[in-house]
XYZ file of C-alpha atoms in Angstrom:
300
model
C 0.000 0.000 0.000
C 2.503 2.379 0.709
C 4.512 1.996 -2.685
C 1.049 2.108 -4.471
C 0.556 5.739 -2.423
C 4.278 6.497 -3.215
C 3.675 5.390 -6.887
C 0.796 7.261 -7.408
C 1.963 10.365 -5.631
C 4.783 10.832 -7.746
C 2.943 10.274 -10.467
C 0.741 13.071 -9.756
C 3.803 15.367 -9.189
C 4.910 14.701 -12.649
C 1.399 15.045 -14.308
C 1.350 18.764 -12.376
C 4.447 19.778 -13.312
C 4.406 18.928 -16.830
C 0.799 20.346 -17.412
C 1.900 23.487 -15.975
C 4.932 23.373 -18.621
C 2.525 22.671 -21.854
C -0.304 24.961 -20.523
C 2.432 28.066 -20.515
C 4.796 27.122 -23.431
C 3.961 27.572 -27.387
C 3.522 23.965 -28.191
C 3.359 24.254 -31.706
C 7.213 25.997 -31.156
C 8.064 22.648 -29.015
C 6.844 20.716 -31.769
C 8.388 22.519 -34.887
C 11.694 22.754 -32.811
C 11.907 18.487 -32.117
C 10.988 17.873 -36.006
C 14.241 20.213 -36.739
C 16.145 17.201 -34.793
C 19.148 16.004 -36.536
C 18.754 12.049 -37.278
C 22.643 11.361 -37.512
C 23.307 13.653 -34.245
C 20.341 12.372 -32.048
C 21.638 8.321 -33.250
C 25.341 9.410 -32.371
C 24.223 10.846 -28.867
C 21.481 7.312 -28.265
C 24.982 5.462 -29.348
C 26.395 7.315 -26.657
C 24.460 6.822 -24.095
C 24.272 3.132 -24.823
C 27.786 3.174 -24.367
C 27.432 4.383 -20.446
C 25.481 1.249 -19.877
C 28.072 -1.105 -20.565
C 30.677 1.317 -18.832
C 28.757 1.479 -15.767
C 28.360 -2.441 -16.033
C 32.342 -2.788 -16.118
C 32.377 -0.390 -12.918
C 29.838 -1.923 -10.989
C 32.074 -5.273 -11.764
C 34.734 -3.644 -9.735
C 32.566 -4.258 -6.112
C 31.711 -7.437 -6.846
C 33.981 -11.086 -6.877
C 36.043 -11.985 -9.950
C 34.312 -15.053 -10.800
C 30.890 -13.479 -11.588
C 31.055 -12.576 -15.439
C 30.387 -9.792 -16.912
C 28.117 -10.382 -19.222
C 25.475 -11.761 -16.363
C 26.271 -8.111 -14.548
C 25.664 -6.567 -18.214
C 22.267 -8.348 -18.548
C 21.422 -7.462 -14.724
C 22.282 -3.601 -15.263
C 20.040 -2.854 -18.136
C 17.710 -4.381 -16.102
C 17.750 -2.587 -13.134
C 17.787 0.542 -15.660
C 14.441 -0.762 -17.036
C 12.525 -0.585 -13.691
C 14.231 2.404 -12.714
C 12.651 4.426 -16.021
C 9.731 2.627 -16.518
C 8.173 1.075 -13.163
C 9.790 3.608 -10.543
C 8.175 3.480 -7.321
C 6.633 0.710 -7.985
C 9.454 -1.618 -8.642
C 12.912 0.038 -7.855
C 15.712 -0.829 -10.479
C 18.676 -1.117 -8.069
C 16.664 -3.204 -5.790
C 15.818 -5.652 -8.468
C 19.522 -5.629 -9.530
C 20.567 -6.793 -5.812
C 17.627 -9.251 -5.396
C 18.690 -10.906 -9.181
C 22.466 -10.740 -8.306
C 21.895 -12.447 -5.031
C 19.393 -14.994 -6.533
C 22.412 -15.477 -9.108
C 25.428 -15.876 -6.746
C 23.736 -17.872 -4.049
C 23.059 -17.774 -0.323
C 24.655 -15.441 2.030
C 25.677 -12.914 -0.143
C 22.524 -10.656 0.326
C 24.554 -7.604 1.843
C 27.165 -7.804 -0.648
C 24.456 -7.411 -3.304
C 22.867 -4.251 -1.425
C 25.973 -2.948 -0.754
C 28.241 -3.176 -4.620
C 24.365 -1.650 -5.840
C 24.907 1.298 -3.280
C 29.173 1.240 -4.102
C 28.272 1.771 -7.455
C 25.879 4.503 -7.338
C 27.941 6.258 -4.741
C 30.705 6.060 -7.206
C 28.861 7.578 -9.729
C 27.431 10.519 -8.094
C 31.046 11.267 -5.817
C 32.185 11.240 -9.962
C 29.457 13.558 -11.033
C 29.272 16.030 -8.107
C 33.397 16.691 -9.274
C 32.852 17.493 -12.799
C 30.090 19.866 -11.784
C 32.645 21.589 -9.208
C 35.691 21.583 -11.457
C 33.409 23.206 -14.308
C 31.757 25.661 -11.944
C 35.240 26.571 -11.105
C 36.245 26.759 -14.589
C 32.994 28.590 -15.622
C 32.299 30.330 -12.932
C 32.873 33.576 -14.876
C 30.106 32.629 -17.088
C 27.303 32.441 -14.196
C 28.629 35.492 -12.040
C 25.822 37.181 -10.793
C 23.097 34.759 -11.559
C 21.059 32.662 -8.611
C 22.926 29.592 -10.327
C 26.065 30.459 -8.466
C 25.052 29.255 -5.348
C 23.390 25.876 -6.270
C 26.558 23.838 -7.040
C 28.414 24.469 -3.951
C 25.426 23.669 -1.888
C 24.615 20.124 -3.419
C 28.105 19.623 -3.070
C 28.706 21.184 0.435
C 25.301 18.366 1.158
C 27.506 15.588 -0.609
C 30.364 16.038 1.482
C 28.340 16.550 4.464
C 26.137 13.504 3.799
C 29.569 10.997 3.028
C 31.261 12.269 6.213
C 28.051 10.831 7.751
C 27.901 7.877 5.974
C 31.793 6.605 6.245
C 32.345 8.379 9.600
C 29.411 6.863 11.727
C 29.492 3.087 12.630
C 25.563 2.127 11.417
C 26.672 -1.339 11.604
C 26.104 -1.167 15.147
C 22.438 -0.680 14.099
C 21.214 -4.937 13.918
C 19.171 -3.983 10.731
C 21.824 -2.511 8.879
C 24.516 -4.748 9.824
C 24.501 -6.864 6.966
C 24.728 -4.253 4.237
C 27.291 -1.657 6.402
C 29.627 -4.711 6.955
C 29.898 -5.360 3.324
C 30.449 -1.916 2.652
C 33.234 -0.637 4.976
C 34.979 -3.281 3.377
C 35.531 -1.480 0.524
C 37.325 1.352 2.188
C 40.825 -1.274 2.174
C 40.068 -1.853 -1.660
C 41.412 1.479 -3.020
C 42.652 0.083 -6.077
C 38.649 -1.003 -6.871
C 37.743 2.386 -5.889
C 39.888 4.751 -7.824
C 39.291 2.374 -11.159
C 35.666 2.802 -10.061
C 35.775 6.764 -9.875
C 37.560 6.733 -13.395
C 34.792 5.306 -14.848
C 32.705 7.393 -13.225
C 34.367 10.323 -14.759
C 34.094 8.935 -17.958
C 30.373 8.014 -18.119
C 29.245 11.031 -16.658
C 31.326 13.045 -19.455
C 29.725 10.824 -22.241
C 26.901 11.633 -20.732
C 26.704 15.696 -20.496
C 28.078 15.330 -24.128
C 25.521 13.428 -25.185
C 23.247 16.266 -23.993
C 25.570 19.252 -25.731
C 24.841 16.909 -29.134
C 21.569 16.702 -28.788
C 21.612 20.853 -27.974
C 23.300 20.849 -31.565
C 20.932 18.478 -32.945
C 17.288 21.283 -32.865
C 19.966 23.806 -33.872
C 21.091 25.689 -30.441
C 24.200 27.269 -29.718
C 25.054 26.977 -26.248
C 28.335 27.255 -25.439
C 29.396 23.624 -23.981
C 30.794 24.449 -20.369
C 27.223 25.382 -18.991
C 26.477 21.456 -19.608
C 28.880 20.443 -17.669
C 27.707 23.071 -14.722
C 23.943 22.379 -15.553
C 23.728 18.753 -16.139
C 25.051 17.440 -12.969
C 22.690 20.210 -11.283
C 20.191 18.952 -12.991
C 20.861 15.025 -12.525
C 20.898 15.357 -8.827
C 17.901 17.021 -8.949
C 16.085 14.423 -10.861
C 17.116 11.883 -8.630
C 14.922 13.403 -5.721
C 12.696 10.696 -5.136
C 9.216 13.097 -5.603
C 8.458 12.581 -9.296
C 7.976 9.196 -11.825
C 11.947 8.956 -12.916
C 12.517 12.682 -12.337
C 9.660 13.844 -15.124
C 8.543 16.923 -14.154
C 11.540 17.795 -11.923
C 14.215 17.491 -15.091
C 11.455 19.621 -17.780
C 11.394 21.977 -14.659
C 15.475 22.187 -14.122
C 16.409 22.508 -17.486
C 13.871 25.427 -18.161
C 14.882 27.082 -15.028
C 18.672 26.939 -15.848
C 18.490 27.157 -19.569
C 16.294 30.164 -19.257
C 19.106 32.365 -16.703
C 21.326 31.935 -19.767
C 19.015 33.225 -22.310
C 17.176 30.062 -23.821
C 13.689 30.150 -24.685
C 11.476 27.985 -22.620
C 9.996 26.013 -25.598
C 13.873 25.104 -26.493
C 15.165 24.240 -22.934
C 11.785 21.949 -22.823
C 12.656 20.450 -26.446
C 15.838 19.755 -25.447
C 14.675 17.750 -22.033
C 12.544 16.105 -23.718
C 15.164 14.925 -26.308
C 17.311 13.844 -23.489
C 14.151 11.616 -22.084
C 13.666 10.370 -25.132
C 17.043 8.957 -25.321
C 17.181 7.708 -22.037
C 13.687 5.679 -22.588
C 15.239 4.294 -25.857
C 18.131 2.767 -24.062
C 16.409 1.676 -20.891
C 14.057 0.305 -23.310
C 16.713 -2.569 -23.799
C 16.758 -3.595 -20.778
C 12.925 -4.807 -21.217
C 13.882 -6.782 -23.630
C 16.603 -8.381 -21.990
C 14.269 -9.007 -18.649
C 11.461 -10.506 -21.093
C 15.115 -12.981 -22.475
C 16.126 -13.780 -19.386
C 12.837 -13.739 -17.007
C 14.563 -16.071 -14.315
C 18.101 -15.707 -13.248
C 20.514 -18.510 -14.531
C 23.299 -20.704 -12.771
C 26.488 -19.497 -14.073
């Protein structure tokens, strides 16, 4: 009952938000702006993003034991990104990658599950929280003045705050948590695993804010490319609030808001999110396909 409330609360923040989009934007704009898409750049930036998947696959690989193949991880990871975009709430996409891992690997190895799942998103977000610093540093020259300038340090002022809490405070003491915290700490003596893990981190979320910049290019705007890397991981964080059905709603409304300080018009920033969603449905889309292949997990 409470996931169905959950599920259809979130659902009703994203209706809200995007009605009050379409009801104030040109619509006929939106729509002549998406038919000016690019084929060739919109299939190089889906390509792209594709590409992340199997990246993020390698890094989550990093967490877990050598013996598990990477191929089963592969299958489980476009899996979990199914749920995540298409039954969020309901369903979540990490959780179903831990419960299918630990199904896969055996008894016992529940916490290790919960915990490389967590490793790896940590990992991803420590990696995306830096390139938004190190370009609001670099650009900070370009949003001087604006409310922007405040937002980045604060999310990551919150990171640092909230990893402090996380690696400082024993929670294993806590009986309930115990089985995942164990797990976890342990990765604090494999520093090897970790750094690999942050470089891929880097890299797929610098595919990813270029995949964005080509898709910009793609309906024809000119937007000069360090504001993506300031606005996308501003905007990813955002989007990962748990308040909306996969962040629709709260990503239209971030890119509009930050897009708009530099000059954008709305019906653009909105094309442009909706590109992005676009892609990111196309992709997840996959990993339907591979849940409806595999349906049960499989010895190894």
């Amino acid at each position: 009952m409470k996931r169905l409330l959950s599920f259809i609360l979130k659902i009703s923040v994203s209706v809200t938000l995007l009605w009050i989009f379409f009801s104030r934007v040109d619509i006929q704009s939106v729509i002549k702006t998406l038919k000016q898409v690019e084929p060739s750049l919109f299939a190089l930036s889906f390509f792209l993003y594709l590409s992340t998947v199997f990246i993020s696959a390698r890094r989550w690989s990093l967490f877990l034991p050598e013996t598990l193949r990477y191929s089963k991880l592969l299958s489980l990871y476009f899996i979990g990104s199914f749920f995540n975009a298409f039954l969020p709430g309901l369903v979540g996409g990490d959780a179903i990658k831990a419960f299918y891992l630990y199904k896969h690997t055996g008894k016992g190895t529940g916490g290790l599950s919960l915990a490389s799942v967590f490793m790896d998103r940590y990992i991803g977000f420590t990696a995306m929280m830096g390139i938004g610093f190190i370009a609001f540093i670099a650009g900070y020259t370009y949003i001087k003045g604006t409310g922007i300038i405040w937002v980045i340090p604060t999310l990551f002022g919150g990171f640092l705050l909230g990893s402090l809490i996380l690696w400082r405070i024993n929670w294993g003491r806590i009986r309930a948590l115990s089985l995942f915290y164990t797990p976890l700490m342990d990765y604090k003596r494999k520093k090897e695993a970790v750094l690999r893990g942050l470089l891929l981190g880097f890299i797929v979320q610098f595919i990813g804010i270029v995949c964005v910049y080509i898709l910009s290019l793609s309906i024809g705007l000119k937007i000069p490319v360090i504001y993506f890397f300031i606005f996308i991981p501003i905007i990813s964080a955002v989007s990962a609030i748990p308040v909306s059905l996969a962040g629709l709603g709260i990503r239209e409304a971030s890119f509009i808001i930050l897009f708009q300080a530099i000059g954008v018009a709305t019906e653009e920033a909105l094309s442009l999110s909706l590109l992005v969603f676009t892609v990111i449905c196309l992709v997840n889309l996959l990993g339907g396909i591979e849940y409806l292949r595999v349906r049960k997990p499989r010895d190894t």
